[in-house]
Coordinates of C-alpha atoms in Angstrom, one line a residue:
M1 CA 0.1 0.0 0.2
K2 CA 3.0 2.3 1.0
K3 CA 4.1 1.7 -2.8
F4 CA 0.7 2.7 -4.1
K5 CA 0.8 5.9 -2.4
W6 CA 4.2 6.7 -3.6
I7 CA 3.6 6.1 -7.2
A8 CA 0.0 8.0 -7.2
A9 CA 2.1 10.9 -5.3
I10 CA 4.7 11.0 -8.1
L11 CA 2.0 10.8 -11.0
L12 CA -0.1 13.9 -9.3
L13 CA 3.2 15.8 -8.9
A14 CA 4.1 15.0 -12.7
F15 CA 0.4 16.0 -14.0
G16 CA 0.8 19.5 -11.7
S17 CA 4.0 20.0 -13.2
M18 CA 2.7 19.5 -16.5
Q19 CA 0.1 22.5 -16.0
L20 CA 2.9 24.8 -15.8
F21 CA 4.0 24.8 -19.2
R22 CA 1.2 25.8 -21.6
P23 CA 1.5 26.4 -25.2
A24 CA 0.9 30.0 -26.8
K25 CA -2.8 30.5 -27.8
N26 CA -3.8 31.1 -31.4
Q27 CA -5.7 34.3 -30.3
G28 CA -5.4 36.6 -33.3
D29 CA -7.5 39.3 -34.1
P30 CA -11.1 37.8 -35.0
Q31 CA -11.8 40.9 -37.1
D32 CA -8.9 41.1 -39.1
L33 CA -10.3 39.8 -42.2
T34 CA -8.3 41.5 -45.0
A35 CA -6.7 38.6 -46.3
D36 CA -9.5 36.6 -45.3
I37 CA -11.1 34.1 -48.0
G38 CA -14.4 35.8 -47.7
H39 CA -12.9 39.1 -49.0
V40 CA -10.8 37.6 -51.4
Y41 CA -13.9 35.9 -53.0
T42 CA -17.3 36.5 -53.3
M43 CA -19.2 33.6 -51.4
P44 CA -22.5 33.4 -49.9
D45 CA -22.7 34.4 -46.2
S46 CA -24.0 30.8 -45.6
V47 CA -20.9 29.4 -47.1
H48 CA -18.6 31.6 -45.0
T49 CA -20.3 30.8 -41.9
L50 CA -20.0 27.1 -42.5
L51 CA -16.1 27.4 -43.1
Q52 CA -16.0 29.6 -39.9
Q53 CA -17.9 27.1 -37.6
A54 CA -16.1 24.3 -39.2
C55 CA -12.6 25.1 -40.2
Y56 CA -11.6 28.5 -38.8
D57 CA -10.6 27.0 -35.1
C58 CA -7.7 25.2 -36.7
H59 CA -7.4 27.1 -40.1
S60 CA -7.3 31.0 -38.9
N61 CA -5.4 33.2 -36.7
H62 CA -7.8 32.6 -33.9
T63 CA -9.3 29.7 -32.4
R64 CA -12.3 29.4 -29.9
Y65 CA -10.8 27.1 -27.4
P66 CA -12.8 24.5 -25.1
W67 CA -12.5 24.4 -21.6
Y68 CA -10.0 21.4 -21.7
A69 CA -7.4 23.5 -23.5
D70 CA -6.0 24.5 -20.5
I71 CA -5.5 21.0 -19.2
Q72 CA -2.1 19.9 -20.1
P73 CA -1.5 17.4 -22.2
A74 CA -4.8 18.3 -24.1
G75 CA -3.6 22.0 -24.6
W76 CA -0.2 20.7 -26.1
W77 CA -2.5 18.5 -28.7
L78 CA -4.8 20.8 -29.5
A79 CA -1.4 23.5 -29.9
S80 CA -0.2 20.6 -32.4
H81 CA -3.1 20.5 -34.3
I82 CA -3.7 24.3 -35.0
R83 CA -0.2 24.6 -35.9
E84 CA -0.6 22.0 -38.4
G85 CA -3.8 23.1 -39.7
K86 CA -2.6 26.8 -40.0
K87 CA 0.4 25.6 -41.6
E88 CA -1.7 23.7 -44.1
L89 CA -4.2 26.5 -44.5
N90 CA -5.0 29.7 -42.9
F91 CA -8.3 31.3 -44.2
Q92 CA -7.5 34.4 -42.6
E93 CA -4.3 34.4 -44.8
Y94 CA -5.6 33.3 -47.8
G95 CA -5.7 36.5 -49.7
Q96 CA -1.7 36.5 -49.4
Y97 CA -1.1 33.2 -51.0
P98 CA 0.2 33.7 -54.7
P99 CA -2.8 32.9 -57.2
K100 CA -1.4 29.3 -58.2
R101 CA -1.6 28.5 -54.6
Q102 CA -5.0 30.0 -54.1
R103 CA -6.3 27.4 -56.8
N104 CA -4.3 24.5 -55.3
K105 CA -5.9 25.2 -52.0
L106 CA -9.5 25.6 -53.6
K107 CA -8.9 22.1 -55.0
R108 CA -7.7 20.5 -51.9
I109 CA -10.6 21.8 -49.9
K110 CA -13.1 20.2 -52.5
E111 CA -11.2 16.9 -52.4
Q112 CA -11.0 16.9 -48.5
L113 CA -15.1 17.6 -48.6
I114 CA -15.7 14.9 -50.9
T115 CA -13.6 12.2 -49.1
G116 CA -14.8 13.4 -45.8
A117 CA -11.3 13.8 -44.0
M118 CA -12.1 17.3 -43.0
P119 CA -13.0 18.2 -40.6
L120 CA -11.4 15.5 -38.6
S121 CA -13.6 13.2 -36.5
S122 CA -11.7 14.0 -33.1
Y123 CA -12.7 17.8 -33.7
T124 CA -16.6 17.3 -34.5
L125 CA -16.6 14.6 -31.5
I126 CA -16.7 17.8 -29.3
H127 CA -17.8 20.4 -32.0
R128 CA -21.4 19.1 -33.4
E129 CA -22.0 22.4 -35.4
A130 CA -19.1 21.2 -37.7
I131 CA -21.0 18.4 -38.8
W132 CA -22.2 19.3 -42.1
T133 CA -25.2 17.9 -43.9
P134 CA -24.8 16.7 -47.6
A135 CA -26.3 19.8 -48.7
Q136 CA -24.1 22.0 -46.8
R137 CA -21.3 20.1 -47.8
Q138 CA -22.4 20.7 -51.6
A139 CA -23.1 24.1 -51.1
V140 CA -19.2 24.8 -50.5
I141 CA -18.2 22.4 -53.3
V142 CA -20.4 24.5 -55.6
F143 CA -18.9 27.7 -54.4
I144 CA -15.4 25.9 -54.9
D145 CA -16.4 24.9 -58.4
S146 CA -18.0 28.2 -59.4
T147 CA -14.8 30.0 -58.1
L148 CA -12.6 28.0 -59.7
E149 CA -14.3 28.4 -63.4
K150 CA -13.9 32.0 -62.8
L151 CA -9.9 32.0 -62.1

């Protein structure tokens, strides 16, 4: 029993120590939309709202964090996902991409939607508003197709 108490104390100390090392939060200005995809292309408000609800937490400069983001190691895991997401695509910096990259990103978004690869199931588990109906998914695909035709 004494050994169990020592192990529990060590684990508790390790967990408590982890809380001291917090990742920086992705809290840029949510109103800075000068290079946002919604300003680069004309899109229906409904499509932009869908993108904001399902994509912007990981693919923009401003994340709406859930309560568990302040508990490590969950916070580290979220920070890693957000860094990777922004590296791949940042909707708020979309207008700064060269035209060829913008077209490629639109094609990749469409591909991700068709295959169901995005949003991640780990995200939709908590964020139910990010689960799109087939009609919502199609609306975004139609926007992408019409935009690609114009380019």
